[in-house]
Amino acid sequence: MRRCAFLLSTTLYFSMFAHAEQHGIQVGDLDRNADPCTDFFQYSNGTWRAQNPIPAYMDRWSRRWEAGEKAKDQLKVILDDVSSRTDWPRGSVEQLVGDYYGSCMDEARVNKLGITPAQPALRDIEAMKDGRDLQKMIFRLHQLGIFVPFGLVSASDNHNPSQTIANIFASGLGLPDRDYYLKTEPRFQEAREKYLVHVENMFKLAGYEDANAKAAAKTVFELEKKLAENSLDNVALRDPQQTDHKTSFADLKKMVPTFEWDTYFSAANIPGVDLNVSEPKFMAEVDRQLRETSLFDWKTYLKWQLLHGQAGVLSDAFVNENFAFYGAYLSGAKELKPRWKRCAESTDQLLGEALGKKYVEKYFPEEAKARAQVMVSNILSAMHDTIEGLEWMSPETKKKALEKLSTFNPKIGYPDKWKDYSSIPLNRESFWNNEEAAAKWNVEKDSWALIGKPTDRGRWGMTPPTSNAYYNPLLNEIVFPAAILQPPAFDVNAVDAVNYGSIGVVMGHEISHGFDDQGAQFDAQGRLNNWWTADDLKRFQSRTACVAHQFDNYFIEPNIHHNGKLVLGESIGDLAGAKIAYLAFQKAKQQHAQPTLDGFTPDQQFFIAWGQWRGDEIRPASQRKMVQGDPHPIAKYRVIGPLSNLPEFSTAFSCKQGSAMVRAAADRCEVW
Ligand SMILES: [Zn+2]
């Protein structure tokens, strides 16, 4: 659970203003040899995929991912500019971003230093004398965002979201999730063998002799396996009831008695108030391991986690070994990303609202923000009409659903108030030190310092240069960073069919997350609190079961198919999102006449826009990893899945009953 890679997006913005004609769907991307009623994924973007192979450093590719890489080109313009000078005022956005990025780009220095920057911490781990030292070292790693074997961050209280509390969560695994340690299929066995070799290689790079490195890798694996055995699986982790364990500080001390919580909380400057423990069973295992695992083995484990967490900050040898396992083997990429892209991503992860401020100034005009706000409000209104018109829901539950919809808080583009990073001591001298200082600020000042205080509803969980969006059920907010509000997803010069069919469906998707199998468990105030009558809840669950069943039957290889329960929330989001974006588009059509394009009706263009924005080509390894652990279905099924349930789609393309893209009436899913 280290920092996750954010996905950036946009195309060159000036194209939006350069010419006045309206942009439409990409007719050249269509595969006209395919039948839209048989395989709409292939039909809508097959030619583009055939002509645009996945770049060596990527694991999937489409116009959407291409736009993400173009956003990095835009960030590079900003980063090259601010890092070309060293005389910015201290604490300014330019100094912070320029020094961080500049030190990251100093590859010669990073390579010359090799393992040296990690040595003080490795020596301190080696020097630990007892359990108290071990706990101090766990705290020190947490300060750097290396949350092992568990983590502690701020979170809104499930039962009173206006208050921010501590959330203690399970972590500490080097493989993607628990199943990789436990499942017996050959592909998981192979992943374990490759993982052991990777851990061994990292120890060798850190100076271990061959035999010791091999033994150390085994030690790491055995400890992680015990943690994995006591962790929730990916499906259980999506169930808010299973991770909701409000606990008093006194009870935490009883639950995990070996850990000295008073010391930790006081060092972290966190008040000992009520908190949440996501996985009590896991924490009981941590307690057992603190008592039973030898100090020698803990030293090995913490050294590995330090090297693993900081591999990207060390010399090429570490970077390449890390890529060989996580990038090439697990994700299928052929090449490491160029250094400048990795440095741009890392700057965004640690200083995202400083870089984001510059990005928004240069690439996100107010006009785009205003237009996006109008679209969100039109799609919220389509959701309102949809809820009102539901035949299966009682008036009592409808009232609650509408109440929840009325409290939605849309956030568009960038935060009203920017984070102030000026206290972070950054300079050009050491990438390692900069990384530590920035990571520490993000943990201490941007997470721990919020615990025990009223929730700040102005905060953002994604940075403006992130090409993505999210729904947060506790704050009932839908959030669209500037970088996703860019062509081809959103273009102030595009026809409505393109905007509603791409970003409109994304907006509908995020709104629908408020009413998916997870979101529907949170009320208008963001509390984990049932607002459904028993009968309506039963009817809702049988409707969502239809979607889970549908995705259970989507295969990527013989014997490997989606796990319907894992991808349920995202699939409900796509299904309802496409429906309400379509309804909002119908209203737009009444207001402005919509052009036909190359013989395609406006409704056909709407669906093609979704197929062209959402569909992608993905490497087989990446696809396997997604199907195992990602709550998102692969893009092919995010096109085929929802559209094959929508009668509006089959009408638009005059598809016959019995076509692959028209699910039979008895199998057709409709949740909202
Ligand atoms: Zn989603």
Short mmCIF file of C-alpha atoms and ligand atoms in Angstrom, two decimals, residues 509-510 513 570 632 638, ligand 1:
data_model
loop_
_atom_site.label_atom_id
_atom_site.label_comp_id
_atom_site.label_asym_id
_atom_site.label_seq_id
_atom_site.Cartn_x
_atom_site.Cartn_y
_atom_site.Cartn_z
CA HIS A 509 -20.65 6.54 -13.47
CA GLU A 510 -19.39 8.56 -10.47
CA HIS A 513 -21.31 4.97 -7.39
CA GLU A 570 -17.80 -0.38 -11.24
CA HIS A 632 -12.65 -2.34 -12.56
CA ARG A 638 -16.76 -1.92 -19.88
ZN ZN B 1 -15.70 3.86 -10.69
#
